[in-house]
Short mmCIF file of C-alpha atoms and ligand atoms in Angstrom, two decimals:
data_model
loop_
_atom_site.label_atom_id
_atom_site.label_comp_id
_atom_site.label_asym_id
_atom_site.label_seq_id
_atom_site.Cartn_x
_atom_site.Cartn_y
_atom_site.Cartn_z
CA MET A 414 62.95 108.65 16.27
CA SER A 415 61.56 112.10 16.50
CA LYS A 416 60.67 113.48 19.91
CA ILE A 417 58.96 116.65 21.11
CA ILE A 418 61.61 119.25 21.85
CA VAL A 419 61.39 121.72 24.72
CA ASN A 420 60.93 124.71 22.39
CA ASN A 421 57.63 123.23 21.16
CA VAL A 422 56.08 123.31 24.62
CA ASP A 423 54.45 126.28 26.34
CA VAL A 424 56.38 126.64 29.60
CA LYS A 425 55.60 130.20 30.68
CA GLY A 426 54.81 130.41 34.37
CA LYS A 427 55.00 126.61 34.68
CA ARG A 428 57.08 124.70 37.19
CA VAL A 429 59.34 122.62 34.95
CA PHE A 430 61.22 119.61 36.33
CA VAL A 431 64.36 119.26 34.22
CA ARG A 432 66.37 116.04 34.58
CA VAL A 433 69.94 116.93 33.69
CA ASP A 434 73.12 114.87 33.93
CA PHE A 435 75.42 116.91 36.17
CA ASN A 436 77.41 113.83 37.12
CA VAL A 437 80.73 115.66 36.74
CA PRO A 438 84.12 114.69 38.16
CA ILE A 439 84.66 116.51 41.49
CA LYS A 440 87.72 116.25 43.71
CA ASN A 441 87.93 118.16 47.01
CA GLY A 442 84.99 120.30 45.97
CA ILE A 443 86.62 121.28 42.65
CA ILE A 444 84.98 120.38 39.34
CA SER A 445 87.71 119.17 36.97
CA ASP A 446 85.50 118.98 33.86
CA ASP A 447 82.26 120.98 33.61
CA ARG A 448 81.32 119.91 30.10
CA ARG A 449 78.10 118.22 31.16
CA ILE A 450 76.98 121.41 32.91
CA ARG A 451 77.85 123.59 29.90
CA GLU A 452 76.04 121.24 27.52
CA ALA A 453 72.79 121.59 29.50
CA ILE A 454 72.81 125.38 29.41
CA PRO A 455 70.94 125.89 26.10
CA THR A 456 67.91 124.12 27.60
CA ILE A 457 68.16 125.91 30.95
CA GLN A 458 68.64 129.30 29.29
CA HIS A 459 65.69 128.69 26.97
CA LEU A 460 63.42 127.87 29.92
CA ILE A 461 64.60 130.97 31.81
CA ASN A 462 63.97 133.16 28.75
CA GLN A 463 60.48 131.69 28.36
CA GLY A 464 59.55 132.51 31.95
CA ALA A 465 59.50 128.96 33.32
CA LYS A 466 60.29 128.11 36.92
CA VAL A 467 63.26 125.85 36.35
CA ILE A 468 63.72 122.95 38.79
CA LEU A 469 66.92 121.02 38.05
CA ALA A 470 67.46 117.43 39.16
CA SER A 471 70.55 115.26 38.78
CA HIS A 472 72.54 112.51 40.40
CA LEU A 473 76.21 112.75 41.28
CA GLY A 474 78.38 109.71 41.86
CA LYS A 475 77.21 106.65 43.76
CA PRO A 476 75.94 107.61 47.23
CA LYS A 477 73.88 104.38 47.31
CA GLY A 478 70.68 105.87 48.69
CA ILE A 479 72.05 107.86 51.63
CA PRO A 480 73.20 111.49 51.89
CA VAL A 481 76.96 111.71 51.36
CA PRO A 482 78.20 115.30 51.87
CA GLU A 483 81.04 114.92 49.34
CA LEU A 484 78.46 114.05 46.69
CA SER A 485 76.33 117.14 47.23
CA LEU A 486 75.44 119.06 44.09
CA ALA A 487 76.26 122.35 45.84
CA PRO A 488 79.57 122.90 43.93
CA VAL A 489 77.70 122.19 40.68
CA CYS A 490 75.08 124.77 41.67
CA VAL A 491 77.83 127.36 42.17
CA ARG A 492 79.45 126.58 38.81
CA LEU A 493 76.11 126.67 36.99
CA SER A 494 75.30 130.02 38.52
CA GLU A 495 78.68 131.38 37.31
CA LEU A 496 78.09 130.01 33.82
CA ILE A 497 74.58 131.41 33.40
CA ARG A 498 75.39 134.58 35.37
CA ARG A 499 72.39 134.44 37.64
CA SER A 500 71.68 133.10 41.07
CA VAL A 501 70.67 129.47 41.40
CA VAL A 502 69.14 128.38 44.69
CA MET A 503 70.48 125.14 46.18
CA ALA A 504 67.77 123.00 47.80
CA PRO A 505 68.58 120.99 50.94
CA ASP A 506 67.02 117.84 49.40
CA CYS A 507 65.09 116.80 46.29
CA ILE A 508 61.72 116.04 47.92
CA GLY A 509 59.86 117.04 51.09
CA PRO A 510 58.20 120.11 52.62
CA ALA A 511 61.32 122.32 52.72
CA VAL A 512 61.85 121.81 48.99
CA ALA A 513 58.14 122.37 48.25
CA LYS A 514 58.38 125.68 50.08
CA LEU A 515 61.33 126.78 47.93
CA VAL A 516 59.39 125.84 44.80
CA ASP A 517 56.34 127.80 46.01
CA ALA A 518 58.51 130.88 46.38
CA MET A 519 59.86 130.65 42.79
CA LYS A 520 59.10 133.38 40.29
CA GLU A 521 59.20 133.13 36.50
CA GLY A 522 62.79 132.67 35.31
CA ASP A 523 64.04 131.44 38.69
CA VAL A 524 66.30 128.40 38.88
CA LEU A 525 66.37 125.86 41.72
CA MET A 526 68.92 123.05 41.97
CA LEU A 527 67.62 120.00 43.80
CA GLU A 528 70.03 117.95 45.91
CA ASN A 529 71.43 114.64 44.55
CA VAL A 530 68.48 112.36 43.72
CA ARG A 531 70.59 109.30 44.58
CA PHE A 532 70.63 110.38 48.24
CA HIS A 533 67.34 108.44 48.24
CA LYS A 534 67.17 104.68 47.69
CA GLY A 535 63.99 105.18 45.65
CA GLU A 536 65.88 106.80 42.77
CA GLU A 537 67.80 103.81 41.42
CA LYS A 538 65.03 101.40 42.49
CA ASN A 539 62.59 103.48 40.47
CA ASP A 540 60.30 103.43 43.50
CA PRO A 541 56.81 104.78 42.67
CA GLU A 542 56.48 106.58 46.02
CA PHE A 543 59.71 108.47 45.45
CA ALA A 544 58.86 109.18 41.80
CA LYS A 545 55.48 110.54 42.91
CA ALA A 546 57.11 112.81 45.49
CA LEU A 547 59.41 114.21 42.78
CA SER A 548 56.48 114.71 40.41
CA ALA A 549 54.60 116.74 43.03
CA LEU A 550 57.13 119.56 42.61
CA ALA A 551 56.31 120.37 39.02
CA ASP A 552 53.77 120.82 36.21
CA LEU A 553 55.97 119.70 33.32
CA TYR A 554 58.81 117.23 32.73
CA VAL A 555 61.77 117.92 30.48
CA ASP A 556 64.63 115.47 30.03
CA ASP A 557 68.10 116.57 29.01
CA ALA A 558 70.09 113.86 30.81
CA PHE A 559 71.42 111.89 27.86
CA GLY A 560 74.21 110.37 29.96
CA THR A 561 71.62 108.76 32.26
CA SER A 562 69.04 107.83 29.63
CA HIS A 563 70.03 104.16 29.65
CA ARG A 564 68.79 103.89 33.24
CA ALA A 565 65.11 103.52 34.17
CA HIS A 566 65.30 105.41 37.46
CA ALA A 567 62.67 107.45 39.31
CA SER A 568 63.84 110.80 37.94
CA THR A 569 64.51 109.53 34.40
CA GLU A 570 61.49 107.27 33.92
CA GLY A 571 59.17 106.61 36.88
CA ILE A 572 58.29 110.27 37.42
CA THR A 573 56.50 110.48 34.07
CA ARG A 574 53.84 108.03 35.27
CA PHE A 575 52.64 110.68 37.71
CA MET A 576 52.73 113.64 35.34
CA ASN A 577 50.89 114.70 32.23
CA PRO A 578 52.54 114.69 28.82
CA PRO A 579 54.13 116.14 26.82
CA PHE A 580 57.49 114.90 28.10
CA ALA A 581 59.92 116.93 26.06
CA ALA A 582 63.57 116.42 25.17
CA GLY A 583 66.02 119.21 25.91
CA PHE A 584 68.44 120.48 23.30
CA LEU A 585 71.29 118.23 24.43
CA ILE A 586 69.23 115.07 23.96
CA GLN A 587 68.07 116.46 20.63
CA LYS A 588 71.70 116.91 19.57
CA GLU A 589 72.79 113.48 20.80
CA LEU A 590 69.92 111.77 18.98
CA LYS A 591 70.66 113.71 15.83
CA TYR A 592 74.35 112.84 15.59
CA LEU A 593 74.32 109.32 17.00
CA GLY A 594 71.01 108.51 15.30
CA ASP A 595 71.93 109.90 11.89
CA ALA A 596 75.29 108.16 11.93
CA LEU A 597 73.60 104.81 12.48
CA ASP A 598 70.49 105.20 10.36
CA ASN A 599 71.45 107.54 7.59
CA PRO A 600 75.25 107.70 7.25
CA GLU A 601 77.10 109.21 4.37
CA ARG A 602 79.32 106.40 3.03
CA PRO A 603 81.88 105.01 3.40
CA PHE A 604 80.82 104.55 7.03
CA VAL A 605 83.64 103.42 9.30
CA ALA A 606 83.41 102.43 12.97
CA ILE A 607 86.50 102.35 15.16
CA LEU A 608 86.25 100.28 18.32
CA GLY A 609 88.79 100.00 21.06
CA GLY A 610 89.08 100.22 24.82
CA MET A 611 88.91 97.35 27.21
CA LYS A 612 85.30 96.39 27.87
CA VAL A 613 85.38 93.54 25.38
CA LYS A 614 82.29 91.71 26.52
CA ASP A 615 80.13 94.88 26.57
CA LYS A 616 81.43 96.01 23.23
CA ILE A 617 81.03 92.71 21.43
CA ARG A 618 77.30 93.48 21.19
CA VAL A 619 78.18 96.88 19.76
CA ILE A 620 80.36 95.16 17.15
CA ARG A 621 77.48 92.88 16.20
CA ASN A 622 75.09 95.80 15.69
CA LEU A 623 77.61 97.99 13.87
CA LEU A 624 78.64 95.19 11.50
CA LYS A 625 75.13 95.38 10.03
CA LYS A 626 75.59 99.07 9.26
CA VAL A 627 79.20 99.93 8.52
CA ASP A 628 81.39 99.50 5.47
CA THR A 629 84.49 98.90 7.59
CA LEU A 630 84.91 98.05 11.25
CA ILE A 631 88.31 98.87 12.71
CA ILE A 632 89.36 97.20 15.95
CA GLY A 633 92.12 98.38 18.27
CA GLY A 634 92.93 98.79 21.94
CA GLY A 635 92.62 96.18 24.65
CA MET A 636 89.81 94.31 22.92
CA SER A 637 92.04 93.28 20.00
CA TYR A 638 93.88 90.66 22.03
CA THR A 639 90.80 88.53 22.60
CA PHE A 640 90.43 88.45 18.82
CA PHE A 641 94.10 87.45 18.43
CA ARG A 642 93.52 84.59 20.85
CA ALA A 643 90.49 83.67 18.77
CA LYS A 644 92.87 83.41 15.80
CA GLY A 645 95.14 81.15 17.85
CA TYR A 646 97.98 83.61 18.54
CA GLU A 647 99.88 83.79 21.81
CA ILE A 648 99.14 87.14 23.47
CA GLY A 649 101.52 87.08 26.44
CA ALA A 650 100.16 89.09 29.37
CA SER A 651 97.78 91.15 27.22
CA LEU A 652 94.22 91.91 28.21
CA PHE A 653 92.09 88.84 27.57
CA ASP A 654 88.41 88.20 28.18
CA LYS A 655 87.79 84.47 28.08
CA ASP A 656 84.00 84.95 28.30
CA ALA A 657 84.14 86.79 25.00
CA LEU A 658 86.41 84.29 23.22
CA GLU A 659 83.70 82.21 21.56
CA ILE A 660 81.82 85.28 20.35
CA ALA A 661 85.06 86.71 18.99
CA LYS A 662 85.56 83.45 17.05
CA ASP A 663 82.00 83.68 15.72
CA ILE A 664 82.49 87.26 14.59
CA LEU A 665 85.73 86.39 12.76
CA ARG A 666 84.04 83.41 11.10
CA GLU A 667 81.12 85.56 9.96
CA ALA A 668 83.54 88.15 8.62
CA GLU A 669 85.34 85.60 6.43
CA SER A 670 82.69 86.01 3.75
CA GLN A 671 83.29 89.77 3.61
CA PRO A 672 87.05 90.31 3.30
CA GLY A 673 88.21 93.68 4.56
CA LYS A 674 85.05 94.38 6.51
CA ILE A 675 86.74 93.88 9.91
CA LEU A 676 90.28 95.13 10.33
CA LEU A 677 92.47 94.01 13.21
CA PRO A 678 95.87 95.48 14.10
CA ILE A 679 98.85 93.98 12.25
CA ASP A 680 101.48 95.20 14.69
CA CYS A 681 101.42 96.44 18.24
CA MET A 682 103.49 98.02 20.96
CA VAL A 683 104.14 95.67 23.86
CA ALA A 684 105.44 96.60 27.30
CA ASP A 685 106.79 94.60 30.23
CA LYS A 686 104.46 96.52 32.56
CA ILE A 687 101.90 99.31 32.45
CA ASP A 688 104.06 102.01 33.94
CA SER A 689 106.01 105.04 32.76
CA GLY A 690 109.32 103.21 33.24
CA ALA A 691 108.26 100.25 31.11
CA GLN A 692 110.41 98.55 28.46
CA THR A 693 108.62 98.55 25.12
CA LYS A 694 108.96 96.95 21.67
CA ILE A 695 107.02 96.98 18.43
CA VAL A 696 106.12 93.47 17.25
CA PRO A 697 103.82 91.78 14.71
CA VAL A 698 100.64 90.73 16.46
CA ASP A 699 101.42 87.03 16.16
CA GLN A 700 104.77 87.46 17.89
CA ILE A 701 103.92 88.95 21.29
CA PRO A 702 106.62 87.81 23.73
CA GLU A 703 105.51 85.81 26.73
CA CYS A 704 106.00 88.31 29.56
CA TYR A 705 104.89 91.34 27.58
CA GLN A 706 101.47 92.87 27.09
CA GLY A 707 99.98 94.81 24.22
CA VAL A 708 99.58 98.48 25.13
CA ASP A 709 99.04 100.26 21.79
CA ILE A 710 98.57 99.66 18.08
CA GLY A 711 101.82 99.70 16.10
CA PRO A 712 103.00 102.12 13.38
CA GLN A 713 102.02 99.91 10.42
CA THR A 714 98.54 99.52 11.85
CA VAL A 715 98.30 103.29 12.29
CA GLU A 716 99.15 103.82 8.60
CA LEU A 717 96.61 101.20 7.51
CA TYR A 718 93.85 102.70 9.65
CA ILE A 719 94.60 106.28 8.60
CA LYS A 720 94.12 105.28 4.95
CA ILE A 721 90.62 104.02 5.74
CA ILE A 722 89.84 107.12 7.83
CA LYS A 723 90.86 109.40 4.95
CA GLU A 724 88.34 107.75 2.62
CA ALA A 725 85.49 107.70 5.15
CA ARG A 726 82.54 110.10 5.13
CA THR A 727 81.08 109.02 8.48
CA ILE A 728 83.19 107.79 11.41
CA VAL A 729 81.94 106.56 14.76
CA TRP A 730 84.68 106.03 17.32
CA ASN A 731 84.40 104.31 20.66
CA GLY A 732 87.35 103.24 22.77
CA PRO A 733 91.04 104.23 22.78
CA MET A 734 93.61 102.35 20.67
CA GLY A 735 95.94 101.89 23.62
CA VAL A 736 96.64 102.82 27.22
CA PHE A 737 96.67 106.49 26.20
CA GLU A 738 96.78 107.70 29.81
CA TYR A 739 100.57 107.04 29.66
CA ASP A 740 102.41 109.27 27.17
CA GLN A 741 104.53 106.31 26.07
CA PHE A 742 101.48 104.34 25.01
CA GLU A 743 99.35 107.14 23.57
CA LYS A 744 100.69 107.37 20.03
CA GLY A 745 98.21 105.09 18.25
CA THR A 746 95.22 106.79 19.85
CA ARG A 747 96.66 110.25 19.16
CA ARG A 748 97.37 109.54 15.48
CA ILE A 749 93.92 108.07 14.92
CA ALA A 750 92.32 111.06 16.66
CA GLU A 751 94.41 113.48 14.54
CA ALA A 752 93.41 111.70 11.35
CA MET A 753 89.76 112.01 12.36
CA ALA A 754 90.20 115.68 13.23
CA ASN A 755 91.69 116.31 9.77
CA SER A 756 89.12 114.29 7.84
CA LYS A 757 86.10 115.66 6.01
CA ALA A 758 83.91 112.96 7.51
CA VAL A 759 81.17 113.44 10.08
CA THR A 760 82.98 112.33 13.23
CA VAL A 761 80.99 111.09 16.23
CA ILE A 762 82.65 109.98 19.46
CA GLY A 763 81.05 107.91 22.21
CA GLY A 764 82.61 106.60 25.41
CA GLY A 765 83.95 108.40 28.45
CA ASP A 766 87.59 107.43 28.03
CA SER A 767 87.58 108.22 24.32
CA ALA A 768 86.29 111.71 25.15
CA ALA A 769 89.01 112.00 27.82
CA ALA A 770 91.65 111.04 25.23
CA LEU A 771 90.40 113.80 22.90
CA GLU A 772 90.63 116.28 25.78
CA LYS A 773 94.20 115.15 26.46
CA PHE A 774 95.14 115.77 22.82
CA GLY A 775 93.17 119.04 22.59
CA LEU A 776 91.14 117.64 19.69
CA ALA A 777 87.60 117.48 21.11
CA GLY A 778 86.63 120.71 19.36
CA LYS A 779 87.70 119.29 15.99
CA MET A 780 85.09 116.53 16.01
CA THR A 781 81.53 116.86 14.73
CA HIS A 782 80.07 115.53 17.97
CA VAL A 783 81.50 114.17 21.22
CA SER A 784 78.73 112.44 23.12
CA THR A 785 78.20 113.29 26.80
CA GLY A 786 76.97 109.74 27.38
CA GLY A 787 79.51 107.01 28.16
CA GLY A 788 77.32 103.97 28.86
CA ALA A 789 74.32 105.58 27.18
CA SER A 790 76.11 106.15 23.88
CA LEU A 791 77.41 102.59 23.97
CA GLU A 792 73.92 101.17 24.47
CA PHE A 793 72.68 103.44 21.71
CA LEU A 794 75.33 102.01 19.36
CA GLU A 795 74.23 98.53 20.42
CA GLY A 796 70.80 99.36 19.08
CA ILE A 797 69.12 99.21 22.50
CA TYR A 798 66.12 101.49 23.00
CA LEU A 799 67.04 103.68 25.97
CA PRO A 800 64.32 103.96 28.66
CA GLY A 801 64.98 107.66 29.30
CA ILE A 802 64.41 108.33 25.60
CA ALA A 803 61.52 105.90 25.25
CA ILE A 804 59.37 107.86 27.74
CA LEU A 805 59.67 111.09 25.75
CA THR A 806 56.62 112.09 23.77
CA ASP A 807 56.83 111.46 20.03
CA ALA A 808 56.72 114.56 17.87
P1 ADP B 27 85.37 104.14 26.55
O1 ADP B 27 85.22 104.72 27.94
O2 ADP B 27 85.84 105.16 25.56
O3 ADP B 27 84.14 103.42 26.11
P2 ADP B 27 86.67 101.76 27.60
O4 ADP B 27 86.15 102.13 28.94
O5 ADP B 27 86.17 100.53 26.97
O6 ADP B 27 86.52 103.02 26.60
O7 ADP B 27 88.24 101.57 27.68
C1 ADP B 27 89.11 102.61 27.97
C2 ADP B 27 90.34 102.09 28.65
O8 ADP B 27 90.93 101.06 27.90
C3 ADP B 27 91.40 103.16 28.82
O9 ADP B 27 91.53 103.43 30.20
C4 ADP B 27 92.66 102.52 28.25
O10 ADP B 27 93.78 102.70 29.06
C5 ADP B 27 92.29 101.04 28.21
N1 ADP B 27 93.05 100.33 27.18
C6 ADP B 27 93.16 100.61 25.88
N2 ADP B 27 93.99 99.74 25.28
C7 ADP B 27 94.41 98.88 26.21
C8 ADP B 27 95.30 97.76 26.21
N3 ADP B 27 95.93 97.37 25.10
N4 ADP B 27 95.48 97.11 27.37
C9 ADP B 27 94.86 97.51 28.49
N5 ADP B 27 94.02 98.56 28.56
C10 ADP B 27 93.80 99.24 27.44
MG1 MG B 28 85.30 103.82 29.86
#
């Protein structure tokens, strides 16, 4: 899946519409994690250096098609301007005459930040009129919004119907496709996938796709308990997704012919509530007491999983092993993350909460690649062709 990259396109003097994913966490006007902004800088800096007129578009949060002042991209514009050490003009909107006037005034190397595209209903509806209005601002389209590439919206998909190719990938999308793509299509073996977290139903499709590719699939976190139910164990008050029960049974049945291919926890930490004052115990997974719920993988499971991680040459990880947000329940996730950080394997992490866990442990920098796409990386691992990638011009 090789796409034209922005450095193969002549951009000098051109108005370049760059879809970025600046959907960063903001509280009271303060950005708590600017990683998505930093990751887009190589593309932005390249365009500036090449003398393009750089028009940046992004969404932020869920304003549902109306202007919501708290979801303005203005704080992002300020942070970006600090990071690239040059002024970035904030537009009052993303379409319309006032914005067109700002674009007309741009000189080579200037940067303009459009206002939140989701302030318009047409964005998420992929409305052709809105897409056309966006397209009118620019000569070229560049996409570096990996985190939004699983959505066919006006600024990620529709806009290209009103513009001329090439539609180039930015350097962040290039990097995401390289690491996620290589891991799936061309992994050094043994290839191990570690799946956890709580979105069992969503992730069951990921399990199905990964089972075709991996040598070992390790399961942990909240999704394990649906599998334990599938095996007939009592799981107390643990997370359980009854809609996923039959599929879990199917997966276990299919796995019977390949012993050791799917590993489930053998022990777990249970708690009487999810709270810092909780009472906890370590129990075998078939002995979860009635009023308790599973909150982490247990120490024997950790040892078993670390052995597999040590042998692996490629590891894809999605989903925490426990409720890591509480220090009491973080140990399984932390030990697995440490083992990955210390391994020689190519380590690729997808999923927003998994990335947050790595930040908590200070281990993000020790991984080969931490994806900026939560939902997008998950759909990629499912083997779904992402619309925001599909529209890019093949190299
Ligand atoms: P990601 O964002 O990495 O894809 P998910 O969104 O699927 O991961 O799940 C992350 C969440 O799962 C975390 O907030 C974590 O607290 C929760 N979680 C993990 N293990 C359990 C468990 N045993 N019970 C309940 N929630 C869990
Ligand atoms: Mg999540």
